[in-house]
Every structure is written in C-alpha cells, then in structure tokens.
Amino acid sequence: MKDGFPKIGNLAGIGFLAAAVLMTTPATSQAQQDEVLAEGRMEYEENCMACHGEAGKGDGRMAEILIVQPSDVTQISKKSGGVFPFWRIYRVIELAEPVRGHLFFPMPVWRNRFGEDERKPGYPAAYLRILVLTHYLESIQEE
C-alpha cells in the first residue's frame, strides 16, 4: 500500500468490475453484479465454507473441532439492526477489526494470505478478493 491506497495486482479486473457495479444503471449492472457475486462465492467456497458451512450457517465440516464455533454469517444484517455493516465486515475479514474466533490459529489473516497470492500470476489484489467476498456475504443475508 502506497499513500494509503491499495496496490493493484496483476488482474485488477475484479476491482474495475466492482467499481462498474457501483457506477452503472440498474438495467446494465445485473451482469456485473452477478459476476462479482460469483467471484465472491468462489472465494467463500475456497476459504470460508470449511468452517462457516455451505449455506453460511456456521456448520462447516471443521466447526465441530474448533474451540470457538463459527458464526452464522447469514445473520449479520439481522444482528446489526437490519443493515449489513459492509465496511466492518470487510475489516473483519481483513483482520483489521478483531472478532472472537478470528484471532486464533483456525482463522487465517486473509489480508496476509491473499497478499502472498497476489504476487503469483493470475491472482487479483488481496483487497479485491476481500471486497468480492464481502459483497457475497451481503448477498446471502436472511431477513
């Protein structure tokens, strides 16, 4: 990070795609939104599902062996007064904002792990991966 701005990785397309979702009209943005959510789902499946479960209910295959049980990530908005705290969740995933269960060995510091990957060919910048993952989590919230 230089001057407070995240470094753009080799495949910054996800970042541009995420920005496009925010700047386009609803009629033209659905395809971009779908692509961002698909990327986020892929990150979730690869990095979160083992603990938080396929549907995000905290019932992943690793849940039974963890000291701190994984949370039901479909209830974040409900627990936050009906509003998804997007940037707080981004910071939790990044581990810039500590949360119970993410401070110990089982929950990796994703910013560091993704940062290691971004130096490899074909991997987007860490902050973009966290961004699409946060968008995905927002999309699976239950009422």
XYZ file of C-alpha atoms in Angstrom:
143
model
C 0.000 0.000 0.000
C 1.410 3.366 -1.011
C -0.015 6.716 0.071
C -2.912 4.917 1.765
C -4.150 3.361 -1.473
C -4.171 -0.401 -2.039
C -1.773 -1.752 -4.653
C -3.443 -3.021 -7.799
C -2.488 -6.614 -8.536
C -1.922 -8.406 -11.817
C -5.615 -8.921 -12.512
C -7.285 -5.756 -11.351
C -10.323 -6.609 -13.453
C -12.332 -7.584 -10.387
C -11.736 -4.138 -8.905
C -12.790 -2.414 -12.072
C -15.775 -4.724 -12.238
C -16.747 -3.903 -8.659
C -16.453 -0.183 -9.437
C -18.542 -0.674 -12.560
C -21.282 -2.291 -10.487
C -21.440 0.811 -8.322
C -21.411 3.266 -11.234
C -23.767 1.694 -13.779
C -27.510 1.916 -14.096
C -29.609 -0.933 -12.681
C -30.517 -2.176 -16.170
C -26.898 -2.620 -17.224
C -25.388 -3.648 -13.914
C -27.068 -7.019 -13.288
C -24.482 -8.973 -15.292
C -21.630 -7.234 -13.450
C -23.312 -7.812 -10.086
C -23.753 -11.477 -10.925
C -20.069 -11.767 -11.833
C -18.926 -10.037 -8.619
C -21.150 -12.351 -6.557
C -19.868 -15.410 -8.440
C -16.283 -14.367 -7.669
C -17.262 -13.784 -4.032
C -18.955 -17.176 -3.836
C -15.796 -18.795 -5.207
C -13.693 -17.057 -2.516
C -16.220 -18.150 0.123
C -16.168 -21.776 -1.052
C -12.366 -21.878 -1.118
C -11.680 -20.020 2.116
C -14.714 -19.879 4.411
C -17.023 -22.825 3.754
C -14.988 -25.364 5.726
C -15.882 -23.539 8.948
C -18.944 -21.416 8.179
C -20.693 -24.086 6.061
C -22.054 -24.212 2.537
C -25.039 -22.019 3.367
C -23.123 -19.845 5.864
C -24.877 -21.251 8.941
C -21.684 -21.966 10.911
C -21.948 -25.700 10.336
C -18.946 -26.432 8.129
C -17.028 -29.692 8.353
C -14.391 -28.065 10.608
C -16.918 -26.498 13.008
C -17.046 -29.435 15.403
C -13.311 -29.349 16.099
C -12.964 -25.594 16.599
C -12.711 -24.086 20.084
C -14.830 -21.074 19.076
C -17.787 -22.121 16.958
C -18.099 -20.329 13.601
C -20.882 -17.801 13.365
C -23.921 -17.949 11.121
C -22.848 -15.354 8.558
C -26.374 -15.164 7.120
C -27.478 -13.310 10.270
C -25.026 -10.379 10.148
C -27.618 -7.852 8.953
C -30.223 -9.101 11.414
C -27.762 -8.678 14.290
C -26.923 -5.191 13.021
C -30.428 -3.767 13.063
C -31.334 -4.868 9.536
C -28.357 -3.169 7.871
C -25.359 -5.034 6.535
C -22.256 -3.327 8.012
C -20.276 -3.688 4.786
C -17.015 -1.988 5.755
C -16.975 -3.510 9.238
C -17.272 -6.987 7.716
C -14.576 -6.105 5.192
C -12.282 -5.135 8.093
C -13.182 -8.330 9.997
C -12.224 -10.499 7.005
C -9.064 -8.487 6.531
C -8.496 -8.876 10.290
C -8.079 -5.133 10.727
C -11.000 -5.357 13.166
C -10.733 -8.298 15.549
C -13.685 -10.577 16.179
C -13.994 -13.565 18.503
C -12.828 -16.731 16.772
C -10.776 -14.936 14.137
C -7.868 -14.195 16.450
C -6.673 -17.742 16.807
C -4.957 -20.253 14.541
C -8.060 -21.561 12.718
C -8.997 -18.179 11.220
C -6.189 -17.008 8.957
C -5.292 -13.375 8.430
C -6.792 -13.223 4.953
C -5.080 -9.958 4.029
C -1.723 -11.684 4.538
C -2.699 -14.935 2.830
C -4.297 -13.176 -0.137
C -1.325 -10.792 -0.215
C 1.013 -13.739 -0.690
C -1.145 -14.974 -3.575
C -1.307 -11.612 -5.344
C 2.390 -11.892 -6.178
C 1.615 -15.016 -8.214
C 0.495 -14.784 -11.838
C -3.275 -14.815 -12.253
C -4.241 -13.689 -8.757
C -6.027 -10.390 -8.119
C -5.010 -7.993 -5.356
C -5.910 -9.047 -1.814
C -8.211 -6.094 -1.215
C -10.245 -7.030 -4.313
C -10.693 -10.595 -3.127
C -11.881 -9.356 0.257
C -14.188 -6.880 -1.480
C -15.959 -9.518 -3.604
C -16.173 -11.836 -0.589
C -17.827 -9.071 1.443
C -20.310 -8.433 -1.390
C -21.097 -12.146 -1.446
C -21.722 -12.232 2.301
C -24.042 -9.259 1.916
C -25.971 -11.176 -0.749
C -26.703 -14.202 1.499
C -28.239 -12.286 4.382
C -31.538 -13.604 5.727
C -34.336 -11.378 6.897
